[in-house]
């Protein structure tokens, strides 16, 4: 019999202390704890139905049929948990550019973990959902929760999962994504961080630095100290990109427009408008600011970038089920 058809929505998240390197590549156990903010503007909707009539998994993304190797490997984990051998039809829509450094893999695997497990009748706790999402993409384990979230690295499948720090923020943080290029990047996060762990001479310094950044950032969040939060996030991101520059072969995610955006943020700051930048594995720059300064900052960014390039996000919610459609008998 067909299982119910379950649709889940999960939002992306922006890491303020980044995950950049695995200790265990198969189980996706990271080298350091990371801390993120889930974002309302960017998300993935995914519908899953397991069906005895299928002879293989099927996967469409934004209406287009896709290769299924990664999805099948992930669904195998869910099938094993539920002792099922059914194949699934997976239909996903990204309300975020795919593979452009805007964390589509985070919202994607958080939504798939929730929809897929629910379709097979599993009622996983948030912790177990986070552990499951992690197996698809590390950053996805944080997108199970809203607000500020910490991924505790742990040292095993059982102990590596995210925990919510502040689910409902009572301060007005904004993130402006400056979309420099929404095309797919050349070096996927997975490959980039693998090269870095194996070859950067600075990798152990990164692990040490990220621990310091993490505890300082948790303190800043507790104190609602925006200046500290911004400084830590910006510095941590640049350390991550320094690893890429120091790898063999070296690589980077910067484009000319990324540098232009970062310099503009520094200039705004010089003019007394407080804002900070961060960048992930892609050329797009994210500007962190407070709601009170959003309009003034947007006005100035608009002089250099078009309206379509400037996307504003606030803190967003955790993953949730949108719809369960029961199969006809
Ligand atoms: P990003 O910066 O967008 O997170 P990554 O390099 O981390 O880019 O990950 C891209 C991976 O996530 C690719 O394997 C891509 O196929 C997968 N992905 C993106 N969106 C979806 C989706 N909605 N469902 C399943 N997989 C997805
Ligand atoms: C730079 O979670 O996309 O965005 O676990 O290999 O799927 P895989 O990688 P992914 O890496 C995210 C890297 C980052 C930083 C972060 O989100 O913490
Ligand atoms: Co990703």
XYZ file of C-alpha atoms and ligand atoms in Angstrom:
375
model
C 0.000 0.000 0.000
C 1.097 3.555 -0.693
C 2.137 5.532 2.360
C 0.597 8.924 3.122
C 1.988 11.738 0.999
C 3.746 14.109 3.372
C 4.894 17.667 2.651
C 7.368 19.403 4.948
C 8.922 22.860 4.915
C 12.340 23.721 6.311
C 14.199 27.023 6.229
C 17.850 27.591 5.504
C 20.220 28.862 8.160
C 23.216 31.151 8.140
C 26.168 30.048 10.243
C 27.778 32.764 12.381
C 30.412 30.276 13.549
C 30.901 27.980 10.593
C 31.081 24.247 10.094
C 33.983 23.697 7.671
C 35.447 20.214 7.919
C 34.434 16.712 8.907
C 35.959 14.335 11.402
C 33.892 11.465 9.947
C 32.940 11.848 6.290
C 30.474 8.961 6.167
C 28.505 9.874 9.294
C 29.052 13.638 8.829
C 30.559 14.342 12.232
C 32.158 17.816 12.130
C 35.490 18.986 13.489
C 33.940 21.824 15.502
C 30.642 23.005 16.946
C 28.864 25.617 14.821
C 26.173 28.202 15.533
C 23.552 29.510 13.129
C 20.469 31.630 12.698
C 17.551 30.065 10.828
C 16.164 32.429 8.162
C 12.537 33.096 7.229
C 13.042 34.192 3.614
C 14.746 31.066 2.231
C 13.208 27.593 2.418
C 12.535 24.242 0.764
C 9.198 22.415 0.449
C 9.505 18.669 -0.060
C 6.789 16.057 -0.623
C 7.483 12.355 -0.099
C 5.360 9.303 -0.787
C 6.569 5.706 -0.673
C 4.832 3.523 -3.228
C 4.973 -0.271 -3.834
C 4.462 0.348 -7.572
C 7.862 2.061 -7.887
C 10.977 0.103 -8.841
C 13.394 2.920 -7.930
C 13.303 6.263 -6.118
C 12.213 9.253 -8.171
C 13.294 12.804 -7.443
C 12.270 16.099 -8.990
C 13.710 19.470 -7.977
C 11.810 22.569 -9.069
C 9.805 20.334 -11.429
C 12.830 18.756 -13.146
C 13.819 15.096 -12.848
C 17.149 14.650 -11.051
C 19.775 12.040 -10.543
C 18.897 10.035 -7.419
C 22.145 8.627 -5.938
C 22.343 11.013 -2.956
C 18.619 10.936 -2.280
C 18.513 7.131 -2.396
C 21.430 6.868 0.003
C 19.574 9.157 2.396
C 16.211 7.409 1.993
C 17.992 4.098 2.687
C 18.698 5.372 6.206
C 15.007 6.118 6.739
C 13.962 2.797 5.183
C 16.292 0.981 7.524
C 14.892 2.826 10.555
C 11.341 1.907 9.520
C 12.164 -1.618 8.221
C 10.676 -0.726 4.847
C 11.746 -1.644 1.327
C 9.466 0.740 -0.515
C 10.813 3.236 -3.021
C 9.692 6.842 -2.879
C 8.648 9.710 -5.050
C 10.290 12.921 -3.823
C 9.203 16.306 -5.160
C 11.071 19.313 -3.901
C 10.923 23.039 -4.514
C 13.689 25.379 -3.425
C 12.706 28.907 -2.506
C 16.427 29.624 -2.440
C 19.027 29.398 -5.226
C 20.347 25.813 -5.420
C 24.017 25.200 -4.632
C 24.950 28.871 -4.660
C 26.226 29.190 -1.105
C 22.813 30.116 0.263
C 22.471 26.807 2.143
C 19.990 24.951 -0.054
C 21.407 21.673 1.261
C 20.420 22.707 4.796
C 16.744 23.375 4.070
C 16.664 20.460 1.597
C 17.750 17.706 3.944
C 15.876 19.079 6.956
C 12.652 19.029 4.887
C 13.434 15.590 3.442
C 14.251 14.110 6.861
C 10.941 15.319 8.248
C 8.727 14.430 5.264
C 10.438 11.094 4.595
C 10.391 9.842 8.180
C 6.783 10.928 8.691
C 5.662 9.243 5.447
C 7.032 5.919 6.712
C 5.183 6.374 9.994
C 8.178 7.289 12.144
C 7.519 9.880 14.821
C 11.018 11.120 15.461
C 11.943 13.496 18.264
C 13.548 16.783 17.206
C 16.887 15.411 18.328
C 16.532 12.307 16.168
C 15.332 14.420 13.224
C 18.416 16.580 13.621
C 20.631 13.475 13.667
C 18.893 12.175 10.558
C 19.065 15.489 8.644
C 22.795 15.630 9.464
C 23.348 12.443 7.442
C 22.140 14.260 4.287
C 24.045 17.502 4.811
C 25.740 18.649 7.999
C 24.232 22.134 8.044
C 20.746 20.579 7.725
C 20.820 19.353 11.318
C 20.550 22.994 12.441
C 17.537 23.749 10.215
C 15.287 21.480 12.296
C 15.067 24.387 14.762
C 14.227 28.068 14.437
C 16.239 31.020 15.757
C 19.766 30.587 17.107
C 20.888 26.961 16.954
C 24.087 25.190 17.969
C 25.303 21.983 16.363
C 27.097 20.028 19.080
C 29.720 18.121 17.191
C 29.676 15.037 19.411
C 31.791 12.084 18.421
C 29.300 9.549 17.076
C 26.026 9.271 15.180
C 24.239 9.268 18.542
C 25.921 12.354 19.972
C 26.209 14.709 16.963
C 23.076 16.879 16.650
C 21.801 20.430 16.928
C 20.135 22.054 19.916
C 18.017 25.212 19.983
C 19.612 28.140 21.857
C 16.987 30.880 21.397
C 14.003 29.737 19.326
C 12.045 33.008 19.395
C 14.340 35.990 19.153
C 13.333 39.128 20.956
C 15.829 41.305 19.141
C 15.446 42.583 15.663
C 18.222 41.012 13.604
C 18.183 41.196 9.813
C 20.257 39.523 7.167
C 20.546 41.028 3.723
C 21.745 38.536 1.108
C 23.610 40.334 -1.674
C 23.154 37.935 -4.558
C 26.269 38.367 -6.646
C 25.734 35.149 -8.603
C 22.949 32.599 -8.138
C 24.469 29.985 -10.447
C 25.766 26.697 -9.075
C 29.226 26.952 -7.576
C 32.158 25.032 -9.011
C 33.267 23.488 -5.731
C 30.527 21.927 -3.586
C 30.789 22.461 0.163
C 31.518 18.793 0.632
C 34.540 18.783 -1.671
C 35.832 22.180 -0.513
C 35.906 21.318 3.161
C 37.445 17.911 2.465
C 40.387 19.484 0.619
C 40.863 21.938 3.466
C 40.898 19.316 6.250
C 43.439 17.242 4.361
C 45.763 19.990 3.170
C 45.477 23.353 4.931
C 48.449 23.919 7.256
C 46.163 26.161 9.327
C 43.452 23.600 9.993
C 44.267 23.032 13.672
C 44.334 26.805 14.216
C 40.815 26.960 12.749
C 39.506 24.351 15.186
C 40.998 26.284 18.101
C 39.697 29.627 16.820
C 36.198 28.307 16.205
C 35.978 27.109 19.821
C 36.900 30.584 21.048
C 34.467 32.212 18.615
C 31.697 29.887 19.713
C 31.946 30.681 23.404
C 32.287 34.433 22.734
C 29.281 34.336 20.398
C 27.129 32.505 22.933
C 27.998 35.210 25.430
C 27.130 37.944 22.890
C 23.764 36.289 22.205
C 23.030 36.113 25.914
C 23.937 39.773 26.346
C 22.224 40.787 23.070
C 25.483 42.472 22.117
C 25.114 43.113 18.402
C 28.597 44.568 17.967
C 30.232 41.471 19.397
C 27.968 39.163 17.387
C 28.820 40.928 14.144
C 32.548 41.070 14.781
C 32.728 37.391 15.679
C 30.652 36.315 12.657
C 32.696 38.398 10.215
C 36.032 37.259 11.621
C 35.009 33.618 11.727
C 33.865 33.693 8.096
C 37.140 35.225 6.913
C 39.086 32.535 8.819
C 37.081 29.896 6.962
C 37.907 31.502 3.622
C 41.566 31.761 4.630
C 41.575 27.962 4.937
C 40.475 27.709 1.314
C 43.237 30.054 0.204
C 45.789 27.953 2.079
C 44.659 24.542 0.788
C 46.373 22.472 -1.917
C 45.078 23.003 -4.511
C 44.007 26.432 -3.239
C 40.591 27.728 -4.144
C 38.198 30.471 -3.136
C 34.572 31.480 -3.479
C 35.208 35.196 -4.020
C 34.110 37.044 -7.110
C 34.917 40.664 -7.870
C 31.423 41.650 -6.777
C 31.825 39.767 -3.473
C 34.831 41.929 -2.632
C 32.948 45.025 -3.717
C 30.100 44.088 -1.353
C 32.449 43.485 1.573
C 34.246 46.775 1.029
C 30.920 48.572 0.878
C 29.910 47.090 4.239
C 33.192 48.307 5.707
C 32.520 51.762 4.295
C 29.010 51.851 5.768
C 30.461 50.892 9.105
C 32.965 53.735 8.779
C 29.985 56.069 8.328
C 28.480 54.858 11.598
C 25.948 52.413 10.151
C 26.609 49.206 12.017
C 26.665 46.116 9.802
C 28.888 43.081 9.275
C 29.385 40.546 6.505
C 29.651 36.812 6.306
C 30.094 34.456 3.354
C 29.593 30.745 2.890
C 30.721 28.354 0.193
C 29.648 30.612 -2.661
C 30.179 34.185 -3.878
C 27.098 35.715 -2.254
C 27.662 38.089 0.645
C 25.322 38.235 3.629
C 25.074 41.454 5.605
C 24.004 41.243 9.229
C 22.373 44.321 10.747
C 19.708 45.458 13.180
C 16.167 46.270 12.069
C 16.541 49.911 13.084
C 19.299 50.406 10.492
C 17.821 48.253 7.713
C 16.328 51.054 5.657
C 19.426 53.232 5.715
C 21.670 50.276 4.841
C 19.375 49.112 2.033
C 19.325 52.643 0.594
C 23.104 52.682 0.359
C 23.429 49.100 -0.912
C 20.818 49.937 -3.569
C 23.198 52.475 -5.071
C 25.541 49.619 -6.042
C 23.253 46.574 -6.395
C 19.869 46.082 -8.042
C 16.701 45.430 -6.034
C 16.642 41.793 -7.268
C 20.124 41.280 -5.836
C 19.159 42.401 -2.330
C 17.074 39.884 -0.366
C 16.164 40.603 3.238
C 15.646 37.847 5.794
C 14.754 37.794 9.478
C 14.968 34.950 11.969
C 12.876 32.002 10.813
C 11.106 28.975 12.301
C 12.080 25.319 12.531
C 11.043 22.552 10.150
C 7.374 21.642 10.085
C 4.820 19.446 8.336
C 2.627 21.403 5.902
C 0.309 18.630 4.759
C -0.413 14.920 5.122
C -2.512 13.472 2.329
C -3.691 9.946 3.030
C -3.368 7.488 0.159
C -6.610 6.284 -1.422
C -7.236 2.610 -0.793
P 24.407 25.000 -0.848
O 25.366 26.140 -0.689
O 23.224 25.388 -1.685
O 24.015 24.354 0.446
P 25.957 22.575 -1.227
O 27.186 22.389 -2.050
O 26.085 22.474 0.229
O 25.240 23.923 -1.700
O 24.870 21.454 -1.523
C 24.249 21.241 -2.651
C 23.692 19.824 -2.554
O 22.361 19.850 -2.030
C 23.630 19.226 -3.926
O 23.968 17.870 -3.830
C 22.166 19.419 -4.293
O 21.720 18.506 -5.213
C 21.488 19.221 -2.942
N 20.154 19.854 -2.895
C 19.864 21.166 -3.030
N 18.544 21.384 -2.931
C 17.973 20.164 -2.746
C 16.621 19.722 -2.544
N 15.604 20.585 -2.501
N 16.416 18.396 -2.331
C 17.457 17.537 -2.310
N 18.740 17.883 -2.485
C 18.995 19.180 -2.700
C 30.101 27.130 4.625
O 26.369 21.371 5.242
O 26.565 22.166 2.876
O 27.766 26.774 4.785
O 27.733 18.431 5.184
O 29.058 18.229 3.088
O 26.590 18.639 2.970
P 27.875 18.861 3.739
O 28.161 20.438 3.713
P 27.234 21.688 4.083
O 28.345 22.750 4.527
C 28.017 24.021 4.981
C 29.223 24.872 5.043
C 28.980 26.345 5.308
C 29.066 26.664 6.797
C 27.895 26.270 7.654
O 26.752 26.259 7.179
O 28.135 26.018 8.846
Co 25.212 23.305 1.796
